[in-house]
mmCIF file of C-alpha atoms in Angstrom:
data_model
loop_
_atom_site.group_PDB
_atom_site.id
_atom_site.type_symbol
_atom_site.label_atom_id
_atom_site.label_comp_id
_atom_site.label_asym_id
_atom_site.label_seq_id
_atom_site.Cartn_x
_atom_site.Cartn_y
_atom_site.Cartn_z
ATOM 1 C CA UNK A 1 13.892 -0.380 -14.642
ATOM 2 C CA UNK A 2 15.100 -3.188 -12.223
ATOM 3 C CA UNK A 3 16.976 -3.584 -10.823
ATOM 4 C CA UNK A 4 17.844 0.461 -10.954
ATOM 5 C CA UNK A 5 14.833 2.687 -10.863
ATOM 6 C CA UNK A 6 14.877 6.449 -9.436
ATOM 7 C CA UNK A 7 11.654 8.668 -8.211
ATOM 8 C CA UNK A 8 11.928 11.630 -8.583
ATOM 9 C CA UNK A 9 10.372 14.887 -6.080
ATOM 10 C CA UNK A 10 8.525 17.841 -7.510
ATOM 11 C CA UNK A 11 7.430 21.127 -6.126
ATOM 12 C CA UNK A 12 4.421 22.065 -7.932
ATOM 13 C CA UNK A 13 1.901 24.434 -5.595
ATOM 14 C CA UNK A 14 3.863 27.922 -8.030
ATOM 15 C CA UNK A 15 5.942 26.261 -10.481
ATOM 16 C CA UNK A 16 7.296 23.385 -11.677
ATOM 17 C CA UNK A 17 10.710 22.696 -9.454
ATOM 18 C CA UNK A 18 12.533 19.476 -8.798
ATOM 19 C CA UNK A 19 13.334 19.286 -5.121
ATOM 20 C CA UNK A 20 15.883 15.337 -5.029
ATOM 21 C CA UNK A 21 16.007 12.511 -7.067
ATOM 22 C CA UNK A 22 16.091 9.457 -5.279
ATOM 23 C CA UNK A 23 18.352 6.758 -7.343
ATOM 24 C CA UNK A 24 17.623 2.833 -5.863
ATOM 25 C CA UNK A 25 19.636 -0.327 -6.508
ATOM 26 C CA UNK A 26 17.144 -3.328 -5.805
ATOM 27 C CA UNK A 27 18.841 -6.675 -5.274
ATOM 28 C CA UNK A 28 16.224 -9.063 -8.048
ATOM 29 C CA UNK A 29 16.040 -8.415 -11.751
ATOM 30 C CA UNK A 30 12.673 -8.683 -11.305
ATOM 31 C CA UNK A 31 12.019 -5.885 -9.154
ATOM 32 C CA UNK A 32 9.412 -3.090 -10.247
ATOM 33 C CA UNK A 33 8.102 -0.261 -8.213
ATOM 34 C CA UNK A 34 4.788 0.540 -9.530
ATOM 35 C CA UNK A 35 2.689 2.182 -6.531
ATOM 36 C CA UNK A 36 3.701 5.299 -5.058
ATOM 37 C CA UNK A 37 1.599 7.424 -1.947
ATOM 38 C CA UNK A 38 2.592 9.569 0.522
ATOM 39 C CA UNK A 39 1.451 9.886 3.508
ATOM 40 C CA UNK A 40 -1.484 12.640 4.404
ATOM 41 C CA UNK A 41 -0.532 12.420 8.093
ATOM 42 C CA UNK A 42 2.933 13.236 7.327
ATOM 43 C CA UNK A 43 3.916 14.740 3.835
ATOM 44 C CA UNK A 44 7.546 12.986 4.413
ATOM 45 C CA UNK A 45 6.567 9.942 4.772
ATOM 46 C CA UNK A 46 6.433 7.813 1.252
ATOM 47 C CA UNK A 47 5.924 4.668 0.442
ATOM 48 C CA UNK A 48 7.126 2.533 -2.375
ATOM 49 C CA UNK A 49 6.171 -0.627 -3.644
ATOM 50 C CA UNK A 50 5.697 -2.969 -5.985
ATOM 51 C CA UNK A 51 6.531 -6.645 -6.918
ATOM 52 C CA UNK A 52 8.791 -8.472 -4.203
ATOM 53 C CA UNK A 53 10.021 -5.428 -2.357
ATOM 54 C CA UNK A 54 7.637 -2.682 -0.533
ATOM 55 C CA UNK A 55 10.061 0.343 0.384
ATOM 56 C CA UNK A 56 9.292 3.244 2.945
ATOM 57 C CA UNK A 57 10.997 6.575 2.579
ATOM 58 C CA UNK A 58 11.527 9.489 4.773
ATOM 59 C CA UNK A 59 12.213 13.130 2.488
ATOM 60 C CA UNK A 60 14.073 15.789 5.118
ATOM 61 C CA UNK A 61 16.700 18.033 4.724
ATOM 62 C CA UNK A 62 16.514 18.021 1.231
ATOM 63 C CA UNK A 63 16.511 14.731 1.007
ATOM 64 C CA UNK A 64 15.172 11.176 0.495
ATOM 65 C CA UNK A 65 16.818 8.267 2.822
ATOM 66 C CA UNK A 66 14.969 5.244 3.542
ATOM 67 C CA UNK A 67 14.009 3.559 6.692
ATOM 68 C CA UNK A 68 14.187 1.188 8.803
ATOM 69 C CA UNK A 69 10.888 -0.729 6.672
ATOM 70 C CA UNK A 70 11.857 -3.064 3.641
ATOM 71 C CA UNK A 71 8.798 -4.830 3.354
ATOM 72 C CA UNK A 72 10.016 -8.790 0.874
ATOM 73 C CA UNK A 73 7.179 -11.363 0.094
ATOM 74 C CA UNK A 74 9.035 -12.829 -3.579
ATOM 75 C CA UNK A 75 6.497 -14.186 -4.761
ATOM 76 C CA UNK A 76 4.129 -11.116 -3.986
ATOM 77 C CA UNK A 77 3.500 -8.309 -6.678
ATOM 78 C CA UNK A 78 2.303 -5.236 -4.741
ATOM 79 C CA UNK A 79 -0.732 -3.116 -6.425
ATOM 80 C CA UNK A 80 -1.642 -0.711 -3.619
ATOM 81 C CA UNK A 81 -1.422 0.789 -0.308
ATOM 82 C CA UNK A 82 -3.043 2.668 1.547
ATOM 83 C CA UNK A 83 -2.347 4.994 4.864
ATOM 84 C CA UNK A 84 -5.503 4.276 7.624
ATOM 85 C CA UNK A 85 -3.220 7.071 9.973
ATOM 86 C CA UNK A 86 0.497 8.507 11.032
ATOM 87 C CA UNK A 87 1.384 4.986 12.285
ATOM 88 C CA UNK A 88 -1.052 2.703 9.731
ATOM 89 C CA UNK A 89 -0.235 1.895 6.266
ATOM 90 C CA UNK A 90 -1.827 -0.939 4.576
ATOM 91 C CA UNK A 91 -0.865 -2.652 1.052
ATOM 92 C CA UNK A 92 -2.491 -4.676 -0.738
ATOM 93 C CA UNK A 93 -0.996 -7.404 -3.603
ATOM 94 C CA UNK A 94 -2.708 -9.277 -6.772
ATOM 95 C CA UNK A 95 -2.200 -12.331 -4.743
ATOM 96 C CA UNK A 96 -5.126 -11.008 -3.129
ATOM 97 C CA UNK A 97 -3.130 -10.585 0.521
ATOM 98 C CA UNK A 98 -3.764 -7.157 2.079
ATOM 99 C CA UNK A 99 -1.004 -6.194 4.968
ATOM 100 C CA UNK A 100 -0.806 -4.014 7.519
ATOM 101 C CA UNK A 101 2.102 -1.770 8.562
ATOM 102 C CA UNK A 102 2.270 0.025 11.306
ATOM 103 C CA UNK A 103 4.683 1.902 13.236
ATOM 104 C CA UNK A 104 6.770 1.379 10.003
ATOM 105 C CA UNK A 105 7.718 -1.785 10.566
ATOM 106 C CA UNK A 106 5.151 -5.259 9.166
ATOM 107 C CA UNK A 107 2.716 -6.440 11.543
ATOM 108 C CA UNK A 108 0.425 -9.315 9.967
ATOM 109 C CA UNK A 109 -1.899 -10.245 6.950
ATOM 110 C CA UNK A 110 -5.097 -9.350 6.271
ATOM 111 C CA UNK A 111 -6.936 -11.530 3.840
ATOM 112 C CA UNK A 112 -9.313 -10.171 2.090
ATOM 113 C CA UNK A 113 -11.690 -13.267 1.730
ATOM 114 C CA UNK A 114 -14.327 -13.919 4.484
ATOM 115 C CA UNK A 115 -13.106 -18.008 4.620
ATOM 116 C CA UNK A 116 -10.131 -20.092 3.380
ATOM 117 C CA UNK A 117 -11.875 -21.731 1.364
ATOM 118 C CA UNK A 118 -12.372 -18.597 -1.336
ATOM 119 C CA UNK A 119 -10.691 -18.213 -3.891
ATOM 120 C CA UNK A 120 -8.001 -14.909 -3.784
ATOM 121 C CA UNK A 121 -8.734 -12.279 -5.654
ATOM 122 C CA UNK A 122 -6.257 -9.230 -6.403
ATOM 123 C CA UNK A 123 -6.558 -5.753 -4.714
ATOM 124 C CA UNK A 124 -7.114 -3.280 -7.282
ATOM 125 C CA UNK A 125 -7.653 -0.610 -4.723
ATOM 126 C CA UNK A 126 -7.390 0.751 -0.826
ATOM 127 C CA UNK A 127 -9.369 4.160 0.836
ATOM 128 C CA UNK A 128 -9.326 4.223 4.126
ATOM 129 C CA UNK A 129 -13.013 4.595 6.050
ATOM 130 C CA UNK A 130 -13.727 5.997 9.249
ATOM 131 C CA UNK A 131 -13.238 2.411 10.964
ATOM 132 C CA UNK A 132 -11.842 0.501 8.267
ATOM 133 C CA UNK A 133 -10.926 0.185 4.873
ATOM 134 C CA UNK A 134 -12.866 -0.214 1.682
ATOM 135 C CA UNK A 135 -10.754 -2.740 -1.365
ATOM 136 C CA UNK A 136 -11.867 -3.042 -5.001
ATOM 137 C CA UNK A 137 -11.192 -5.888 -6.069
ATOM 138 C CA UNK A 138 -12.064 -7.891 -9.652
ATOM 139 C CA UNK A 139 -15.372 -8.704 -11.214
ATOM 140 C CA UNK A 140 -16.154 -4.366 -9.703
ATOM 141 C CA UNK A 141 -16.420 -6.185 -6.091
ATOM 142 C CA UNK A 142 -16.210 -4.157 -2.656
ATOM 143 C CA UNK A 143 -15.007 -5.081 0.691
ATOM 144 C CA UNK A 144 -15.390 -3.270 3.683
ATOM 145 C CA UNK A 145 -13.387 -3.806 6.365
ATOM 146 C CA UNK A 146 -13.707 -2.738 9.941
ATOM 147 C CA UNK A 147 -11.279 -2.291 13.165
ATOM 148 C CA UNK A 148 -12.326 -5.909 15.403
ATOM 149 C CA UNK A 149 -13.667 -5.185 18.711
ATOM 150 C CA UNK A 150 -10.973 -6.799 20.511
ATOM 151 C CA UNK A 151 -8.067 -6.944 18.779
ATOM 152 C CA UNK A 152 -6.707 -3.369 16.959
ATOM 153 C CA UNK A 153 -4.301 -5.280 15.475
ATOM 154 C CA UNK A 154 -7.248 -7.404 13.252
ATOM 155 C CA UNK A 155 -9.679 -5.788 10.659
ATOM 156 C CA UNK A 156 -12.495 -7.751 9.276
ATOM 157 C CA UNK A 157 -14.887 -8.240 6.376
ATOM 158 C CA UNK A 158 -17.901 -6.313 7.001
ATOM 159 C CA UNK A 159 -19.682 -6.680 3.383
ATOM 160 C CA UNK A 160 -19.359 -7.627 -0.014
ATOM 161 C CA UNK A 161 -21.137 -5.629 -2.983
ATOM 162 C CA UNK A 162 -20.833 -6.143 -6.346
ATOM 163 C CA UNK A 163 -21.122 -3.141 -8.447
ATOM 164 C CA UNK A 164 -24.227 -3.273 -11.633
ATOM 165 C CA UNK A 165 -22.395 -4.613 -15.064
ATOM 166 C CA UNK A 166 -22.565 -1.149 -16.911
ATOM 167 C CA UNK A 167 -22.636 -2.703 -20.472
ATOM 168 C CA UNK A 168 -25.901 -4.656 -20.666
ATOM 169 C CA UNK A 169 -28.166 -3.592 -23.587
ATOM 170 C CA UNK A 170 -30.488 -0.002 -23.223
#
């Protein structure tokens, strides 16, 4: 519970074994961690994200230590994340932003909308693809982003798919 939270690391490969507990104190009472992800490229790197904060941690020598990257956005609620490579992670907010972290540093904000006049939608889920990533939003909508050829830091919206409503009468 904010302002304190614990991250417990378990090894469940053979028999459940508690490895370590990382106790952290947030700087504000309204910070809550809601999304945790391990890098599939470096199993010692852990991303913790929530309301107003994102941190990267590293597990080594039986300890979990914070890395130098701390992502703070006072009004943002980070609700999804995905690792694109060993050096790139994206984080989605309930306000419709996607933030790019590269080499453990914040790089840029990727807006999931096709243009500036479009309403922002929450980024409920993110998953990496071969050329970029997919984003799941409200109302069964999936947006596909790919790397821009001219600027490797930028991703552009390539397609929007809307899943059919499954609640219709048969």
